[in-house]
Amino acid sequence: MQGNKGVVIGGGTMGTNIASIFVANGHDAEIVEPDREVRKNLEQRVTDSALEIGLGMDLGDTRVVASVDDIDWSDAYLLIECVSEILPLKQELFAQLEKVAPRHLPLTSNSSGFPISRIADNLETADRMVGLHFFMPAHLVPCVEVIVGERSDLSVVDEVQSVMAQLGRKPVRVNKDIPGFLGNRMQGALMREALALVDGGYATIEDIDTVVQYSFGFRFVAAGPLLQKDVSGIQTLHASQSTIFPTLDNGTGPGPTIQRLQAENKTGMRTKEGFYHWDDEAIEATRAKYTRDLQRALEIL
């Protein structure tokens, strides 16, 4: 790792938490955020997230600028884009970045859905473009997916993966640039079936959450799904798949519950109604418990 600074484009929740990973490790972070209101308390939000990581070392500095033109590239070793999930916006941004960012600097995108190959389309330096997908909350969930684009230089991919490991992350490589990558595809399959069970009247929302958190989801702290099946026996897995797979939901779009919630603008805590009903006290308590539980899980892992 050459340099001591990570550059983050976008000061929203994801960008803030990613910047805090650099800062918690004693490195500096430079954040580009054009919105004046968002910039006002951005440094403090980065500090707060860095303290939640709890590495116990001196924090690095945070610098906030309004434009790509204001970036100080000296000592930068990695750039991570965290702007809104709008493909033309990302493509336009990287077209600008490849003209001003030092040629040696890896350029990465935290896009959760767009293949890095599409984002890098028409770029002259697509060889230094790599997908770098974090999971929310990015500063507490250790895994990060390193996605190989169609034109990505594998030495750059190796470099990005090494940097993530040095920053205390758990990087995994996605060898083919597929929509949703690894985690979101598996999570999507789970969500599709969970909601199909709700839509079909097989269980309540509360019981679906309980069975995931306290049964097979509980085991994931100790082992991933494939390792766990080596423990329990692949012969059992083969038999259960033969029985269950033909009955699983195979819908190709959002089901009735999601369609209804979206149409009624019941999007969760932001609107105080989603799968559950929320008030300010419950929101504060649930978010605090969520953070504490993730911190405790990190200690176990």
XYZ file of C-alpha atoms in Angstrom:
301
model
C 0.000 0.000 0.000
C 1.635 3.234 -1.167
C 0.178 6.373 0.372
C -1.928 7.127 3.410
C -5.257 8.405 2.078
C -8.468 7.018 0.674
C -10.649 9.169 -1.567
C -14.417 8.675 -1.343
C -16.881 10.222 -3.790
C -20.223 10.793 -2.053
C -20.937 11.716 1.558
C -24.148 9.785 2.140
C -24.470 6.995 4.687
C -22.426 4.503 2.695
C -19.706 6.984 1.756
C -19.446 8.214 5.342
C -19.073 4.715 6.755
C -16.540 3.677 4.120
C -14.480 6.805 4.807
C -14.524 5.901 8.496
C -12.742 2.616 7.720
C -9.709 4.562 6.495
C -9.864 6.945 9.463
C -10.259 4.160 12.046
C -7.071 2.585 10.702
C -5.133 5.818 11.201
C -5.276 6.774 7.527
C -6.688 9.987 6.108
C -9.919 10.225 4.136
C -10.929 12.818 1.571
C -14.634 12.978 0.730
C -16.200 14.725 -2.239
C -19.738 15.887 -1.439
C -21.385 18.653 -3.509
C -24.369 19.169 -1.182
C -23.603 21.992 1.263
C -26.061 20.742 3.891
C -24.578 17.244 3.850
C -21.062 18.674 4.163
C -21.871 20.564 7.375
C -21.486 17.653 9.822
C -19.745 15.146 7.573
C -16.431 15.122 9.426
C -18.173 14.416 12.727
C -20.232 11.602 11.210
C -17.046 9.984 9.911
C -15.468 10.273 13.356
C -18.525 8.772 15.041
C -18.500 5.766 12.694
C -14.743 5.321 13.102
C -15.175 5.175 16.874
C -17.875 2.508 16.456
C -15.323 0.326 14.656
C -13.319 0.525 17.866
C -9.792 -0.334 16.724
C -8.349 1.750 19.553
C -5.737 3.607 17.488
C -5.340 7.298 16.728
C -7.824 8.374 14.076
C -6.738 9.740 10.726
C -7.884 13.094 9.407
C -10.996 13.744 7.316
C -11.051 16.387 4.593
C -14.301 17.320 2.863
C -14.400 19.046 -0.525
C -17.214 20.061 -2.846
C -15.899 18.909 -6.215
C -13.643 16.405 -7.919
C -11.597 19.406 -9.033
C -10.767 20.122 -5.375
C -9.264 16.701 -4.601
C -5.701 16.641 -3.317
C -4.351 13.512 -4.981
C -1.074 13.466 -3.075
C -0.714 10.380 -0.877
C -3.947 8.825 -2.234
C -3.827 5.059 -2.732
C -7.472 4.191 -3.532
C -10.656 5.863 -4.786
C -14.132 4.545 -3.975
C -17.254 5.922 -5.680
C -20.426 5.994 -3.559
C -22.853 8.183 -5.506
C -26.508 7.403 -6.240
C -27.392 4.248 -8.173
C -27.861 6.036 -11.509
C -25.780 4.492 -14.284
C -25.300 7.625 -16.446
C -24.250 9.569 -13.332
C -21.601 7.001 -12.478
C -20.356 6.793 -16.066
C -20.071 10.570 -16.322
C -18.224 10.737 -13.006
C -15.638 8.129 -13.981
C -15.127 9.760 -17.377
C -14.154 12.868 -15.415
C -12.074 10.976 -12.866
C -9.917 9.128 -15.366
C -8.739 12.489 -16.705
C -7.616 13.860 -13.340
C -6.783 10.885 -11.099
C -3.145 9.724 -11.137
C -2.739 6.836 -13.573
C -1.524 4.433 -10.886
C -4.595 4.971 -8.690
C -7.202 2.171 -8.678
C -10.706 3.497 -9.351
C -13.482 1.496 -7.707
C -17.267 1.648 -7.500
C -19.447 0.617 -4.579
C -22.425 0.078 -6.885
C -24.728 -2.592 -5.492
C -26.253 -3.578 -8.812
C -24.531 -2.211 -11.901
C -21.730 -4.391 -13.290
C -18.400 -2.583 -13.160
C -17.952 -3.419 -16.846
C -20.978 -1.267 -17.724
C -19.805 1.594 -15.555
C -16.353 1.413 -17.170
C -17.737 1.193 -20.698
C -15.957 3.590 -23.096
C -13.270 4.490 -20.550
C -9.686 4.465 -21.773
C -8.398 3.283 -18.393
C -10.979 0.588 -17.662
C -8.073 -1.674 -16.719
C -7.837 0.108 -13.347
C -11.584 -0.074 -12.714
C -12.718 -2.608 -10.101
C -16.039 -3.205 -8.370
C -15.828 -2.804 -4.593
C -19.143 -3.615 -2.943
C -19.625 -3.080 0.795
C -22.595 -4.217 2.873
C -24.506 -1.819 5.129
C -23.436 -0.695 7.621
C -20.143 -0.700 5.764
C -17.938 0.102 8.752
C -19.285 -2.808 10.849
C -19.957 -5.553 8.279
C -16.465 -6.876 7.470
C -17.051 -8.526 4.089
C -16.414 -6.586 0.890
C -16.813 -7.974 -2.627
C -14.007 -7.254 -5.099
C -15.503 -7.594 -8.580
C -13.393 -8.326 -11.648
C -14.612 -6.365 -14.664
C -14.258 -7.531 -18.252
C -11.256 -5.238 -18.735
C -9.929 -5.121 -15.174
C -6.187 -5.685 -14.823
C -5.819 -8.598 -12.399
C -2.817 -6.943 -10.767
C -5.078 -4.003 -9.882
C -7.685 -6.422 -8.528
C -4.973 -8.040 -6.395
C -3.905 -4.618 -5.134
C -7.438 -3.605 -4.151
C -8.026 -6.929 -2.422
C -4.765 -6.546 -0.494
C -5.668 -3.010 0.590
C -9.025 -4.168 1.908
C -7.365 -6.921 3.940
C -4.860 -4.451 5.387
C -7.771 -2.237 6.436
C -9.283 -5.105 8.408
C -11.944 -6.057 5.880
C -12.769 -9.590 4.724
C -12.452 -9.334 0.919
C -13.878 -11.944 -1.437
C -13.279 -11.998 -5.177
C -16.132 -12.137 -7.681
C -14.479 -13.661 -10.747
C -17.275 -12.824 -13.198
C -19.079 -9.483 -13.396
C -22.617 -10.658 -12.655
C -25.541 -8.431 -11.514
C -25.929 -8.507 -7.734
C -22.498 -10.121 -7.327
C -22.470 -12.827 -4.603
C -24.110 -11.534 -1.444
C -27.048 -9.721 -3.007
C -27.880 -12.673 -5.239
C -28.014 -15.050 -2.281
C -29.843 -12.491 -0.168
C -32.274 -11.932 -3.039
C -33.075 -15.636 -3.209
C -33.762 -15.673 0.534
C -35.937 -12.543 0.374
C -37.954 -13.900 -2.538
C -38.825 -17.073 -0.633
C -39.392 -15.273 2.686
C -41.879 -12.883 1.100
C -43.550 -15.698 -0.840
C -44.180 -17.451 2.476
C -45.740 -14.261 3.847
C -47.797 -13.665 0.695
C -48.993 -17.273 0.777
C -50.152 -16.989 4.382
C -47.704 -19.596 5.671
C -46.236 -17.376 8.398
C -46.264 -13.879 9.839
C -43.543 -11.337 9.174
C -42.445 -11.647 12.801
C -42.087 -15.433 12.590
C -40.148 -15.226 9.319
C -37.645 -12.878 10.981
C -37.449 -15.134 14.034
C -36.791 -18.353 12.127
C -33.991 -16.746 10.092
C -32.318 -15.034 13.035
C -32.568 -17.926 15.487
C -32.183 -21.026 13.280
C -30.042 -21.272 10.144
C -29.097 -17.576 10.301
C -27.790 -18.109 13.822
C -25.374 -20.749 12.503
C -23.843 -18.314 10.016
C -21.845 -16.708 12.830
C -19.952 -20.002 13.074
C -19.925 -21.213 9.451
C -21.021 -20.320 5.943
C -23.760 -22.400 4.282
C -21.450 -24.760 2.385
C -19.141 -25.456 5.313
C -22.194 -26.088 7.480
C -23.435 -28.714 5.023
C -20.092 -30.486 5.161
C -20.712 -30.663 8.908
C -24.287 -31.948 8.631
C -23.750 -34.113 5.536
C -24.216 -33.533 1.813
C -26.423 -36.608 1.544
C -28.983 -34.805 3.712
C -28.708 -31.708 1.534
C -29.259 -33.763 -1.616
C -32.388 -35.361 -0.200
C -33.884 -32.085 1.041
C -33.213 -30.265 -2.244
C -34.962 -33.015 -4.190
C -38.073 -32.497 -2.065
C -38.053 -28.732 -1.492
C -36.680 -27.211 -4.707
C -39.730 -28.025 -6.874
C -41.935 -26.101 -4.414
C -39.827 -22.938 -4.084
C -41.027 -19.615 -5.433
C -39.521 -18.667 -8.798
C -41.112 -15.253 -9.330
C -39.288 -12.798 -11.566
C -40.374 -9.574 -9.850
C -41.552 -8.051 -6.568
C -44.430 -9.943 -4.935
C -47.747 -8.572 -3.607
C -46.485 -7.423 -0.201
C -43.589 -5.443 -1.644
C -45.781 -4.006 -4.387
C -48.305 -2.826 -1.790
C -45.753 -1.293 0.565
C -44.069 0.525 -2.298
C -47.378 1.846 -3.656
C -48.374 3.084 -0.185
C -44.936 4.660 0.403
C -44.406 2.488 3.464
C -40.659 2.154 3.039
C -39.565 1.394 6.589
C -38.153 3.580 9.335
C -37.959 6.677 7.143
C -41.740 6.751 6.785
C -42.311 5.064 10.168
C -44.068 2.136 8.532
C -42.901 -0.819 6.474
C -43.043 -4.458 7.505
C -43.381 -3.055 11.035
C -44.850 0.109 12.581
C -42.315 2.569 14.020
C -42.201 5.556 16.335
C -39.176 7.692 17.209
C -38.424 5.816 20.421
C -38.565 2.400 18.747
C -36.395 3.584 15.859
C -33.704 4.897 18.195
C -33.728 1.768 20.356
C -33.684 -0.639 17.406
C -30.833 1.146 15.648
C -28.779 1.234 18.844
C -29.341 -2.485 19.453
C -28.527 -3.246 15.804
C -25.166 -1.491 16.120
C -24.357 -3.145 19.463
C -25.201 -6.610 18.169
C -23.039 -6.160 15.061
C -20.134 -4.989 17.225
C -20.531 -8.082 19.411
C -20.633 -10.325 16.352
C -17.331 -8.814 15.202
C -15.782 -9.763 18.532
C -16.895 -13.373 18.041
C -15.581 -13.589 14.489
